[in-house]
Every structure is written in C-alpha cells, then in structure tokens.
Amino acid sequence: MNHAVKQARADSRAVERLVRGVPTSDGAGVRLTRVLTQDLQRRLDPFLMLDAFRNENPDDYIGGFPDHPHRGFETVTYMIAGRMRHRDSAGNEGLLGPGGVQWMTAGSGLIHSELPEQEQGLMEGFQLWLNLPARNKMIAPGYRDIAPAAIPEFTAEGGVRVRVIAGESHGVAGAVTRPDTEPLFLDVHLPARARFTQTLPAGHNAFTCTYRGSARIAGTEVPDRHMAILANDGTHAVCIEAIADARVLIVAGRPLNEPIAQHGPFVMNTAEELRRAFDDYRRGAFEAAAVRSM
Ligand code: MN
C-alpha cells in the first residue's frame, strides 16, 4: 500500500462489513430485500430496518401493504420509481411519487395502508425504520408527505448531486430534522470517478446502500444493491468514490442505547410494553387514534 492510499483511508471510515440483504416478502406478497435485518438493530442503532424494493413485474408488488398497525418508531419511505398511496385510520391520504418521501411517526399507534397506484411498470424505493427514544415512543402519531421539490438538493464538486432528506450536508439543511437521534439520510448521485465526502459524528452509527453502479469506500468496493456498514473507527467522515455512475444512500444517526423489543410492527423497550401494544390494538385503540399531518 503506498502512502497516498494510506492517507485517503485515514480520511474515511472503513467498511466494517458488506451486507447483501435477505430476499423476502411482506404485506400482501410484495417482494423486497431486507437489507437491515433484526440481527443488525443493535449494531446500527437507532435504525431498525431497511427494506429495498425494485420490481418490474406487477405480480411482485400489486398487493401492496393493506391495513396494518405500527407503534413506537418512525417509518421513512423514499420512492425512486412508481407511485404508492397511503391512507390511515384517521382518514388521511397521500400519494407518494418518484423522488418523494413520507416521514411517519407511528408514536402511540396508528393503522395505515400503503398501496401501489399503478398496474404496470417499475416500482422502486426504500423504507427505513428509525427508532424513537423510550420517552417519546407514545407521542401522538403524525406524518409528513414531502414532495420531490421540497427536498433540498445541491451539486458538489465533480458533478455529484446530493439530495438531503434528513440531517445536514455541506451546509445544506435537510427536509427533516430530528433532535433525538440526529438522523442523516442522503441520496447521492455520483458520475463515474467522482468523489464525495460527508462528515459523520464519530459516535454515530452509519451505513451506505448502493442502488446503482458501484462505489469504493476506503479501498473496499461496494457493489450495486449492497449495504456497507461503516466502522466506528474514530474518523469523522466517509469518502465515497464512484467506480461507475453510482447512486448511494448515506444513513447515520446517534444510537439510543436502550433495550429494543420488537414484534412485527411494534417496537418497544420491554415485552410488557409489546403485550400492551397488542391489547390496545385488539381493543381498537389504534383505529380511534387521531393522526395529524405535520
Ligand atoms: Mn407501514
């Protein structure tokens, strides 16, 4: 290894592990890849799940996600291609299109559906689950539909296009800020050979997810459809270099370091709280919840 390479590595967190994800299906038969699985919840605290879906065949998405509950965390849905309509138990409704985001706080609980608004063509996107701290798990539910034009964007050196969904990048504030975990969520489009550096607080857990082309981080190639867990090695940034034209999500956040108790769509701190979630759901408390648009 020559000196220049050593220098470059010291400026970027290393890749601790590459993760391919697990092909699965959820909702009414939607085929997806669970990239962040339950066994990684501790390591990637405060993030609980990342699903990636990219289906050309309507049979693989048309059933969508009919009515289901959530409690105790937030869901962030980022559409790349296709349209999805959400409806919740309070009568709210919204249409999520390419480049748009829905940021939903399940809090004390709601019931919603997420259904494709198309019968053919590509359906592609991501859903990220972000945990809430114990003291905020039972806050009132709410959601925000963020139109593509409302997501701040900038062009960095080398023609790198950056969409700032949450957090801050190069002085540009994102569409969403969350004080508890300070989540960073960027969608970075890099022309071949371009490089992009993002500051990351040393104590925050971080990962990238390549969804086009391939990239290199601190000497490790991160191929298409792979997550790279970034080492907590004391460096304050990640540097991504595109091998071919690439699109990469960068996600980071401050860990909560609290117990995680999950059963399906409920994520609490204890088994007792999970039992209460089921009881409340069974007696119809979720259906009665008021869900506000934020
Ligand atoms: Mn849902």
PDB file of C-alpha atoms and ligand atoms in Angstrom:
ATOM      1  CA  MET A   1       0.000   0.000   0.000  1.00  0.00           C
ATOM      2  CA  ASN A   2       1.506   3.348  -0.963  1.00  0.00           C
ATOM      3  CA  HIS A   3       1.454   6.451   1.165  1.00  0.00           C
ATOM      4  CA  ALA A   4      -1.303   8.207  -0.848  1.00  0.00           C
ATOM      5  CA  VAL A   5      -3.693   5.311  -0.300  1.00  0.00           C
ATOM      6  CA  LYS A   6      -2.979   5.279   3.436  1.00  0.00           C
ATOM      7  CA  GLN A   7      -3.711   8.999   3.525  1.00  0.00           C
ATOM      8  CA  ALA A   8      -7.050   8.541   1.742  1.00  0.00           C
ATOM      9  CA  ARG A   9      -8.079   5.756   4.114  1.00  0.00           C
ATOM     10  CA  ALA A  10      -7.378   7.818   7.183  1.00  0.00           C
ATOM     11  CA  ASP A  11      -9.859  10.418   5.899  1.00  0.00           C
ATOM     12  CA  SER A  12     -12.745   7.998   5.627  1.00  0.00           C
ATOM     13  CA  ARG A  13     -14.362   5.475   7.879  1.00  0.00           C
ATOM     14  CA  ALA A  14     -13.520   1.971   6.706  1.00  0.00           C
ATOM     15  CA  VAL A  15     -16.081  -0.598   5.606  1.00  0.00           C
ATOM     16  CA  GLU A  16     -16.590  -2.969   8.524  1.00  0.00           C
ATOM     17  CA  ARG A  17     -18.855  -5.325   6.644  1.00  0.00           C
ATOM     18  CA  LEU A  18     -20.709  -5.657   3.327  1.00  0.00           C
ATOM     19  CA  VAL A  19     -24.312  -6.855   3.553  1.00  0.00           C
ATOM     20  CA  ARG A  20     -26.342  -8.196   0.670  1.00  0.00           C
ATOM     21  CA  GLY A  21     -29.699  -8.368   2.429  1.00  0.00           C
ATOM     22  CA  VAL A  22     -32.293 -11.123   2.550  1.00  0.00           C
ATOM     23  CA  PRO A  23     -34.920 -11.596  -0.181  1.00  0.00           C
ATOM     24  CA  THR A  24     -38.315 -11.786   1.475  1.00  0.00           C
ATOM     25  CA  SER A  25     -41.907 -10.738   1.006  1.00  0.00           C
ATOM     26  CA  ASP A  26     -44.102  -8.595   3.212  1.00  0.00           C
ATOM     27  CA  GLY A  27     -47.557  -7.040   3.145  1.00  0.00           C
ATOM     28  CA  ALA A  28     -49.723  -8.820   0.554  1.00  0.00           C
ATOM     29  CA  GLY A  29     -46.862 -10.533  -1.273  1.00  0.00           C
ATOM     30  CA  VAL A  30     -44.599  -7.604  -2.073  1.00  0.00           C
ATOM     31  CA  ARG A  31     -41.160  -8.924  -2.955  1.00  0.00           C
ATOM     32  CA  LEU A  32     -38.391  -6.970  -1.332  1.00  0.00           C
ATOM     33  CA  THR A  33     -34.872  -7.217   0.039  1.00  0.00           C
ATOM     34  CA  ARG A  34     -34.500  -6.699   3.771  1.00  0.00           C
ATOM     35  CA  VAL A  35     -31.119  -5.007   3.838  1.00  0.00           C
ATOM     36  CA  LEU A  36     -31.068  -4.092   7.514  1.00  0.00           C
ATOM     37  CA  THR A  37     -32.301  -7.173   9.344  1.00  0.00           C
ATOM     38  CA  GLN A  38     -33.237  -7.633  13.002  1.00  0.00           C
ATOM     39  CA  ASP A  39     -29.802  -9.017  13.931  1.00  0.00           C
ATOM     40  CA  LEU A  40     -28.247  -5.661  12.929  1.00  0.00           C
ATOM     41  CA  GLN A  41     -30.531  -3.470  15.078  1.00  0.00           C
ATOM     42  CA  ARG A  42     -28.001  -3.215  17.907  1.00  0.00           C
ATOM     43  CA  ARG A  43     -25.092  -2.512  15.595  1.00  0.00           C
ATOM     44  CA  LEU A  44     -26.980   0.120  13.612  1.00  0.00           C
ATOM     45  CA  ASP A  45     -28.990   1.634  16.485  1.00  0.00           C
ATOM     46  CA  PRO A  46     -31.141   3.866  16.084  1.00  0.00           C
ATOM     47  CA  PHE A  47     -32.096   2.203  12.758  1.00  0.00           C
ATOM     48  CA  LEU A  48     -34.323  -0.848  12.985  1.00  0.00           C
ATOM     49  CA  MET A  49     -34.893  -1.908   9.404  1.00  0.00           C
ATOM     50  CA  LEU A  50     -34.169  -1.015   5.782  1.00  0.00           C
ATOM     51  CA  ASP A  51     -36.208  -2.599   3.017  1.00  0.00           C
ATOM     52  CA  ALA A  52     -35.324  -2.107  -0.644  1.00  0.00           C
ATOM     53  CA  PHE A  53     -37.879  -2.912  -3.324  1.00  0.00           C
ATOM     54  CA  ARG A  54     -37.311  -2.841  -7.076  1.00  0.00           C
ATOM     55  CA  ASN A  55     -39.896  -4.795  -9.008  1.00  0.00           C
ATOM     56  CA  GLU A  56     -40.752  -4.671 -12.738  1.00  0.00           C
ATOM     57  CA  ASN A  57     -43.396  -7.360 -12.524  1.00  0.00           C
ATOM     58  CA  PRO A  58     -46.724  -6.122 -11.070  1.00  0.00           C
ATOM     59  CA  ASP A  59     -47.301  -9.584  -9.515  1.00  0.00           C
ATOM     60  CA  ASP A  60     -44.396  -8.759  -7.212  1.00  0.00           C
ATOM     61  CA  TYR A  61     -45.870  -5.508  -5.853  1.00  0.00           C
ATOM     62  CA  ILE A  62     -49.531  -5.103  -6.764  1.00  0.00           C
ATOM     63  CA  GLY A  63     -50.864  -6.406  -3.413  1.00  0.00           C
ATOM     64  CA  GLY A  64     -49.075  -3.619  -1.561  1.00  0.00           C
ATOM     65  CA  PHE A  65     -49.318  -3.303   2.209  1.00  0.00           C
ATOM     66  CA  PRO A  66     -53.004  -3.380   3.249  1.00  0.00           C
ATOM     67  CA  ASP A  67     -54.162  -2.079   6.651  1.00  0.00           C
ATOM     68  CA  HIS A  68     -51.595  -2.751   9.388  1.00  0.00           C
ATOM     69  CA  PRO A  69     -50.608  -1.099  12.686  1.00  0.00           C
ATOM     70  CA  HIS A  70     -47.360   0.454  13.934  1.00  0.00           C
ATOM     71  CA  ARG A  71     -46.241   1.666  17.352  1.00  0.00           C
ATOM     72  CA  GLY A  72     -43.068   3.040  18.899  1.00  0.00           C
ATOM     73  CA  PHE A  73     -40.922   4.284  15.998  1.00  0.00           C
ATOM     74  CA  GLU A  74     -40.895   6.185  12.687  1.00  0.00           C
ATOM     75  CA  THR A  75     -41.055   4.949   9.105  1.00  0.00           C
ATOM     76  CA  VAL A  76     -39.362   6.806   6.266  1.00  0.00           C
ATOM     77  CA  THR A  77     -40.476   5.791   2.785  1.00  0.00           C
ATOM     78  CA  TYR A  78     -38.408   7.037  -0.160  1.00  0.00           C
ATOM     79  CA  MET A  79     -39.793   6.395  -3.637  1.00  0.00           C
ATOM     80  CA  ILE A  80     -37.443   6.133  -6.609  1.00  0.00           C
ATOM     81  CA  ALA A  81     -39.921   4.949  -9.241  1.00  0.00           C
ATOM     82  CA  GLY A  82     -43.653   4.342  -9.214  1.00  0.00           C
ATOM     83  CA  ARG A  83     -46.460   5.600  -7.032  1.00  0.00           C
ATOM     84  CA  MET A  84     -47.795   4.492  -3.695  1.00  0.00           C
ATOM     85  CA  ARG A  85     -50.928   5.752  -1.958  1.00  0.00           C
ATOM     86  CA  HIS A  86     -51.116   5.782   1.808  1.00  0.00           C
ATOM     87  CA  ARG A  87     -54.247   6.026   3.897  1.00  0.00           C
ATOM     88  CA  ASP A  88     -54.507   5.941   7.660  1.00  0.00           C
ATOM     89  CA  SER A  89     -57.161   5.204  10.263  1.00  0.00           C
ATOM     90  CA  ALA A  90     -57.816   8.927  10.832  1.00  0.00           C
ATOM     91  CA  GLY A  91     -58.859   9.379   7.194  1.00  0.00           C
ATOM     92  CA  ASN A  92     -55.651  10.996   5.937  1.00  0.00           C
ATOM     93  CA  GLU A  93     -54.474  10.135   2.484  1.00  0.00           C
ATOM     94  CA  GLY A  94     -51.440  10.968   0.345  1.00  0.00           C
ATOM     95  CA  LEU A  95     -49.751   9.937  -2.877  1.00  0.00           C
ATOM     96  CA  LEU A  96     -46.046   9.240  -2.861  1.00  0.00           C
ATOM     97  CA  GLY A  97     -44.341   9.631  -6.261  1.00  0.00           C
ATOM     98  CA  PRO A  98     -40.776   9.348  -7.637  1.00  0.00           C
ATOM     99  CA  GLY A  99     -38.307  11.311  -5.525  1.00  0.00           C
ATOM    100  CA  GLY A 100     -40.839  11.914  -2.750  1.00  0.00           C
ATOM    101  CA  VAL A 101     -40.659  10.940   0.907  1.00  0.00           C
ATOM    102  CA  GLN A 102     -43.217  10.077   3.535  1.00  0.00           C
ATOM    103  CA  TRP A 103     -41.943  10.535   7.086  1.00  0.00           C
ATOM    104  CA  MET A 104     -44.355   8.928   9.509  1.00  0.00           C
ATOM    105  CA  THR A 105     -44.234   8.972  13.298  1.00  0.00           C
ATOM    106  CA  ALA A 106     -46.147   5.926  14.492  1.00  0.00           C
ATOM    107  CA  GLY A 107     -45.732   7.017  18.128  1.00  0.00           C
ATOM    108  CA  SER A 108     -48.557   5.636  20.275  1.00  0.00           C
ATOM    109  CA  GLY A 109     -50.020   3.862  17.263  1.00  0.00           C
ATOM    110  CA  LEU A 110     -51.958   4.065  14.039  1.00  0.00           C
ATOM    111  CA  ILE A 111     -53.280   1.812  11.314  1.00  0.00           C
ATOM    112  CA  HIS A 112     -52.406   2.556   7.712  1.00  0.00           C
ATOM    113  CA  SER A 113     -52.170   1.050   4.252  1.00  0.00           C
ATOM    114  CA  GLU A 114     -49.525   1.568   1.581  1.00  0.00           C
ATOM    115  CA  LEU A 115     -50.829   0.539  -1.835  1.00  0.00           C
ATOM    116  CA  PRO A 116     -49.379   0.827  -5.353  1.00  0.00           C
ATOM    117  CA  GLU A 117     -51.132   3.377  -7.525  1.00  0.00           C
ATOM    118  CA  GLN A 118     -50.109   1.699 -10.769  1.00  0.00           C
ATOM    119  CA  GLU A 119     -50.829  -1.572 -12.522  1.00  0.00           C
ATOM    120  CA  GLN A 120     -47.642  -1.828 -14.544  1.00  0.00           C
ATOM    121  CA  GLY A 121     -44.092  -0.541 -14.751  1.00  0.00           C
ATOM    122  CA  LEU A 122     -41.261  -0.269 -12.289  1.00  0.00           C
ATOM    123  CA  MET A 123     -41.899   0.136  -8.559  1.00  0.00           C
ATOM    124  CA  GLU A 124     -38.729   1.049  -6.696  1.00  0.00           C
ATOM    125  CA  GLY A 125     -37.906   2.570  -3.350  1.00  0.00           C
ATOM    126  CA  PHE A 126     -36.856   2.120   0.240  1.00  0.00           C
ATOM    127  CA  GLN A 127     -38.416   2.032   3.670  1.00  0.00           C
ATOM    128  CA  LEU A 128     -36.235   2.855   6.644  1.00  0.00           C
ATOM    129  CA  TRP A 129     -37.375   2.391  10.252  1.00  0.00           C
ATOM    130  CA  LEU A 130     -35.992   4.847  12.789  1.00  0.00           C
ATOM    131  CA  ASN A 131     -36.408   4.139  16.477  1.00  0.00           C
ATOM    132  CA  LEU A 132     -37.846   6.609  18.981  1.00  0.00           C
ATOM    133  CA  PRO A 133     -36.349   7.042  22.460  1.00  0.00           C
ATOM    134  CA  ALA A 134     -38.331   5.422  25.296  1.00  0.00           C
ATOM    135  CA  ARG A 135     -39.664   8.779  26.452  1.00  0.00           C
ATOM    136  CA  ASN A 136     -41.138   9.529  23.003  1.00  0.00           C
ATOM    137  CA  LYS A 137     -42.487   6.140  21.959  1.00  0.00           C
ATOM    138  CA  MET A 138     -46.038   7.074  22.960  1.00  0.00           C
ATOM    139  CA  ILE A 139     -46.189  10.555  21.401  1.00  0.00           C
ATOM    140  CA  ALA A 140     -49.151  11.386  19.165  1.00  0.00           C
ATOM    141  CA  PRO A 141     -48.894   9.842  15.685  1.00  0.00           C
ATOM    142  CA  GLY A 142     -48.333  12.050  12.652  1.00  0.00           C
ATOM    143  CA  TYR A 143     -46.915  12.102   9.173  1.00  0.00           C
ATOM    144  CA  ARG A 144     -45.408  14.388   6.579  1.00  0.00           C
ATOM    145  CA  ASP A 145     -45.605  13.950   2.833  1.00  0.00           C
ATOM    146  CA  ILE A 146     -42.558  15.624   1.332  1.00  0.00           C
ATOM    147  CA  ALA A 147     -42.830  16.420  -2.377  1.00  0.00           C
ATOM    148  CA  PRO A 148     -39.696  15.882  -4.503  1.00  0.00           C
ATOM    149  CA  ALA A 149     -39.227  19.647  -4.977  1.00  0.00           C
ATOM    150  CA  ALA A 150     -39.299  20.167  -1.194  1.00  0.00           C
ATOM    151  CA  ILE A 151     -36.195  18.023  -0.672  1.00  0.00           C
ATOM    152  CA  PRO A 152     -33.114  20.302  -0.659  1.00  0.00           C
ATOM    153  CA  GLU A 153     -30.535  19.436  -3.317  1.00  0.00           C
ATOM    154  CA  PHE A 154     -27.096  20.655  -4.230  1.00  0.00           C
ATOM    155  CA  THR A 155     -24.345  19.823  -6.668  1.00  0.00           C
ATOM    156  CA  ALA A 156     -20.929  19.147  -5.177  1.00  0.00           C
ATOM    157  CA  GLU A 157     -17.521  19.025  -6.869  1.00  0.00           C
ATOM    158  CA  GLY A 158     -17.282  16.619  -9.800  1.00  0.00           C
ATOM    159  CA  GLY A 159     -20.984  16.900 -10.649  1.00  0.00           C
ATOM    160  CA  VAL A 160     -22.111  14.937  -7.604  1.00  0.00           C
ATOM    161  CA  ARG A 161     -25.810  15.557  -6.949  1.00  0.00           C
ATOM    162  CA  VAL A 162     -26.918  15.317  -3.338  1.00  0.00           C
ATOM    163  CA  ARG A 163     -30.492  15.168  -2.061  1.00  0.00           C
ATOM    164  CA  VAL A 164     -30.690  15.981   1.650  1.00  0.00           C
ATOM    165  CA  ILE A 165     -33.689  14.137   3.050  1.00  0.00           C
ATOM    166  CA  ALA A 166     -32.668  14.460   6.696  1.00  0.00           C
ATOM    167  CA  GLY A 167     -29.785  15.997   8.600  1.00  0.00           C
ATOM    168  CA  GLU A 168     -27.253  18.309   7.025  1.00  0.00           C
ATOM    169  CA  SER A 169     -24.690  18.064   4.247  1.00  0.00           C
ATOM    170  CA  HIS A 170     -22.117  20.709   3.261  1.00  0.00           C
ATOM    171  CA  GLY A 171     -24.141  23.422   4.997  1.00  0.00           C
ATOM    172  CA  VAL A 172     -27.431  22.395   3.364  1.00  0.00           C
ATOM    173  CA  ALA A 173     -30.173  21.546   5.867  1.00  0.00           C
ATOM    174  CA  GLY A 174     -32.372  18.608   5.009  1.00  0.00           C
ATOM    175  CA  ALA A 175     -36.134  18.400   4.753  1.00  0.00           C
ATOM    176  CA  VAL A 176     -36.338  16.725   8.173  1.00  0.00           C
ATOM    177  CA  THR A 177     -34.501  17.290  11.455  1.00  0.00           C
ATOM    178  CA  ARG A 178     -34.863  15.033  14.484  1.00  0.00           C
ATOM    179  CA  PRO A 179     -33.175  16.095  17.727  1.00  0.00           C
ATOM    180  CA  ASP A 180     -33.291  12.709  19.494  1.00  0.00           C
ATOM    181  CA  THR A 181     -31.115  10.759  17.075  1.00  0.00           C
ATOM    182  CA  GLU A 182     -29.980  13.434  14.583  1.00  0.00           C
ATOM    183  CA  PRO A 183     -30.611  11.166  11.601  1.00  0.00           C
ATOM    184  CA  LEU A 184     -28.740  11.811   8.368  1.00  0.00           C
ATOM    185  CA  PHE A 185     -30.365  10.490   5.192  1.00  0.00           C
ATOM    186  CA  LEU A 186     -28.768  11.455   1.864  1.00  0.00           C
ATOM    187  CA  ASP A 187     -29.285  10.229  -1.681  1.00  0.00           C
ATOM    188  CA  VAL A 188     -26.016  10.836  -3.549  1.00  0.00           C
ATOM    189  CA  HIS A 189     -25.676  10.507  -7.337  1.00  0.00           C
ATOM    190  CA  LEU A 190     -22.046  10.284  -8.452  1.00  0.00           C
ATOM    191  CA  PRO A 191     -20.718  10.320 -12.016  1.00  0.00           C
ATOM    192  CA  ALA A 192     -18.004   7.679 -12.617  1.00  0.00           C
ATOM    193  CA  ARG A 193     -14.738   8.529 -10.802  1.00  0.00           C
ATOM    194  CA  ALA A 194     -16.284  11.402  -8.837  1.00  0.00           C
ATOM    195  CA  ARG A 195     -15.747  11.510  -5.056  1.00  0.00           C
ATOM    196  CA  PHE A 196     -17.947  12.766  -2.303  1.00  0.00           C
ATOM    197  CA  THR A 197     -17.079  13.301   1.343  1.00  0.00           C
ATOM    198  CA  GLN A 198     -19.686  13.519   4.089  1.00  0.00           C
ATOM    199  CA  THR A 199     -18.932  14.499   7.672  1.00  0.00           C
ATOM    200  CA  LEU A 200     -20.152  11.969  10.251  1.00  0.00           C
ATOM    201  CA  PRO A 201     -20.030  12.482  14.016  1.00  0.00           C
ATOM    202  CA  ALA A 202     -17.637   9.858  15.390  1.00  0.00           C
ATOM    203  CA  GLY A 203     -20.145   8.297  17.794  1.00  0.00           C
ATOM    204  CA  HIS A 204     -22.937   7.885  15.255  1.00  0.00           C
ATOM    205  CA  ASN A 205     -23.662   4.548  13.610  1.00  0.00           C
ATOM    206  CA  ALA A 206     -23.582   4.795   9.820  1.00  0.00           C
ATOM    207  CA  PHE A 207     -24.071   2.773   6.673  1.00  0.00           C
ATOM    208  CA  THR A 208     -24.358   3.267   2.936  1.00  0.00           C
ATOM    209  CA  CYS A 209     -26.546   1.459   0.448  1.00  0.00           C
ATOM    210  CA  THR A 210     -25.555   1.363  -3.222  1.00  0.00           C
ATOM    211  CA  TYR A 211     -28.542   1.104  -5.552  1.00  0.00           C
ATOM    212  CA  ARG A 212     -26.944   1.898  -8.925  1.00  0.00           C
ATOM    213  CA  GLY A 213     -23.443   1.250 -10.239  1.00  0.00           C
ATOM    214  CA  SER A 214     -20.668   0.579  -7.795  1.00  0.00           C
ATOM    215  CA  ALA A 215     -18.615   2.619  -5.377  1.00  0.00           C
ATOM    216  CA  ARG A 216     -15.428   2.390  -3.342  1.00  0.00           C
ATOM    217  CA  ILE A 217     -15.081   3.367   0.301  1.00  0.00           C
ATOM    218  CA  ALA A 218     -11.631   3.388   1.929  1.00  0.00           C
ATOM    219  CA  GLY A 219     -10.375   0.796  -0.559  1.00  0.00           C
ATOM    220  CA  THR A 220     -13.386  -1.549  -0.358  1.00  0.00           C
ATOM    221  CA  GLU A 221     -15.632  -1.951  -3.396  1.00  0.00           C
ATOM    222  CA  VAL A 222     -19.323  -1.620  -2.550  1.00  0.00           C
ATOM    223  CA  PRO A 223     -21.281  -3.181  -5.449  1.00  0.00           C
ATOM    224  CA  ASP A 224     -24.831  -2.431  -6.557  1.00  0.00           C
ATOM    225  CA  ARG A 225     -27.515  -3.496  -4.069  1.00  0.00           C
ATOM    226  CA  HIS A 226     -25.137  -3.794  -1.138  1.00  0.00           C
ATOM    227  CA  MET A 227     -25.091  -2.099   2.216  1.00  0.00           C
ATOM    228  CA  ALA A 228     -21.732  -1.149   3.702  1.00  0.00           C
ATOM    229  CA  ILE A 229     -21.643  -0.879   7.484  1.00  0.00           C
ATOM    230  CA  LEU A 230     -19.120   1.843   8.282  1.00  0.00           C
ATOM    231  CA  ALA A 231     -16.652   1.199  11.086  1.00  0.00           C
ATOM    232  CA  ASN A 232     -16.861   3.348  14.211  1.00  0.00           C
ATOM    233  CA  ASP A 233     -13.121   3.907  13.940  1.00  0.00           C
ATOM    234  CA  GLY A 234     -12.882   7.465  15.202  1.00  0.00           C
ATOM    235  CA  THR A 235     -12.752   9.139  11.774  1.00  0.00           C
ATOM    236  CA  HIS A 236     -15.200  11.961  11.204  1.00  0.00           C
ATOM    237  CA  ALA A 237     -16.256  11.375   7.613  1.00  0.00           C
ATOM    238  CA  VAL A 238     -16.987   8.904   4.875  1.00  0.00           C
ATOM    239  CA  CYS A 239     -15.475   9.336   1.422  1.00  0.00           C
ATOM    240  CA  ILE A 240     -17.261   7.607  -1.456  1.00  0.00           C
ATOM    241  CA  GLU A 241     -15.690   7.232  -4.888  1.00  0.00           C
ATOM    242  CA  ALA A 242     -17.807   6.097  -7.837  1.00  0.00           C
ATOM    243  CA  ILE A 243     -16.300   3.258  -9.866  1.00  0.00           C
ATOM    244  CA  ALA A 244     -19.147   3.528 -12.388  1.00  0.00           C
ATOM    245  CA  ASP A 245     -22.006   6.080 -12.312  1.00  0.00           C
ATOM    246  CA  ALA A 246     -23.437   5.338  -8.909  1.00  0.00           C
ATOM    247  CA  ARG A 247     -26.312   6.165  -6.602  1.00  0.00           C
ATOM    248  CA  VAL A 248     -25.695   5.666  -2.920  1.00  0.00           C
ATOM    249  CA  LEU A 249     -27.775   6.305   0.178  1.00  0.00           C
ATOM    250  CA  ILE A 250     -25.846   7.506   3.215  1.00  0.00           C
ATOM    251  CA  VAL A 251     -27.611   6.945   6.540  1.00  0.00           C
ATOM    252  CA  ALA A 252     -26.310   7.787  10.015  1.00  0.00           C
ATOM    253  CA  GLY A 253     -27.675   8.554  13.461  1.00  0.00           C
ATOM    254  CA  ARG A 254     -26.901   8.786  17.144  1.00  0.00           C
ATOM    255  CA  PRO A 255     -27.512   5.485  18.927  1.00  0.00           C
ATOM    256  CA  LEU A 256     -30.173   5.417  21.657  1.00  0.00           C
ATOM    257  CA  ASN A 257     -28.525   2.589  23.633  1.00  0.00           C
ATOM    258  CA  GLU A 258     -31.880   1.466  25.031  1.00  0.00           C
ATOM    259  CA  PRO A 259     -33.367  -2.054  25.074  1.00  0.00           C
ATOM    260  CA  ILE A 260     -35.152  -2.998  21.825  1.00  0.00           C
ATOM    261  CA  ALA A 261     -38.234  -5.237  21.996  1.00  0.00           C
ATOM    262  CA  GLN A 262     -39.781  -5.866  18.596  1.00  0.00           C
ATOM    263  CA  HIS A 263     -42.657  -7.968  17.468  1.00  0.00           C
ATOM    264  CA  GLY A 264     -43.609  -7.327  13.840  1.00  0.00           C
ATOM    265  CA  PRO A 265     -44.888  -3.754  13.507  1.00  0.00           C
ATOM    266  CA  PHE A 266     -44.419  -2.849  17.194  1.00  0.00           C
ATOM    267  CA  VAL A 267     -41.035  -1.734  18.538  1.00  0.00           C
ATOM    268  CA  MET A 268     -40.917  -1.003  22.260  1.00  0.00           C
ATOM    269  CA  ASN A 269     -38.396  -1.395  25.100  1.00  0.00           C
ATOM    270  CA  THR A 270     -39.895  -4.317  27.043  1.00  0.00           C
ATOM    271  CA  ALA A 271     -42.001  -7.433  26.491  1.00  0.00           C
ATOM    272  CA  GLU A 272     -44.663  -5.951  28.774  1.00  0.00           C
ATOM    273  CA  GLU A 273     -44.952  -2.893  26.506  1.00  0.00           C
ATOM    274  CA  LEU A 274     -45.309  -5.212  23.492  1.00  0.00           C
ATOM    275  CA  ARG A 275     -48.169  -7.056  25.229  1.00  0.00           C
ATOM    276  CA  ARG A 276     -49.863  -3.730  25.910  1.00  0.00           C
ATOM    277  CA  ALA A 277     -49.443  -2.771  22.246  1.00  0.00           C
ATOM    278  CA  PHE A 278     -51.246  -5.974  21.177  1.00  0.00           C
ATOM    279  CA  ASP A 279     -54.001  -5.426  23.762  1.00  0.00           C
ATOM    280  CA  ASP A 280     -54.511  -1.815  22.676  1.00  0.00           C
ATOM    281  CA  TYR A 281     -54.577  -2.875  19.026  1.00  0.00           C
ATOM    282  CA  ARG A 282     -57.112  -5.663  19.709  1.00  0.00           C
ATOM    283  CA  ARG A 283     -59.465  -3.368  21.581  1.00  0.00           C
ATOM    284  CA  GLY A 284     -59.454  -0.855  18.705  1.00  0.00           C
ATOM    285  CA  ALA A 285     -57.381   1.921  20.307  1.00  0.00           C
ATOM    286  CA  PHE A 286     -55.276   2.323  17.153  1.00  0.00           C
ATOM    287  CA  GLU A 287     -58.337   2.819  14.960  1.00  0.00           C
ATOM    288  CA  ALA A 288     -59.531   5.631  17.213  1.00  0.00           C
ATOM    289  CA  ALA A 289     -56.200   7.475  17.106  1.00  0.00           C
ATOM    290  CA  ALA A 290     -56.064  10.952  15.638  1.00  0.00           C
ATOM    291  CA  VAL A 291     -53.198  11.158  13.129  1.00  0.00           C
ATOM    292  CA  ARG A 292     -52.076  14.651  12.301  1.00  0.00           C
ATOM    293  CA  SER A 293     -50.333  15.935   9.212  1.00  0.00           C
ATOM    294  CA  MET A 294     -47.128  17.626  10.411  1.00  0.00           C
TER     295      MET A 294
HETATM  296 MN    MN B   1     -46.476   0.511   7.315  1.00  0.00          MN
END
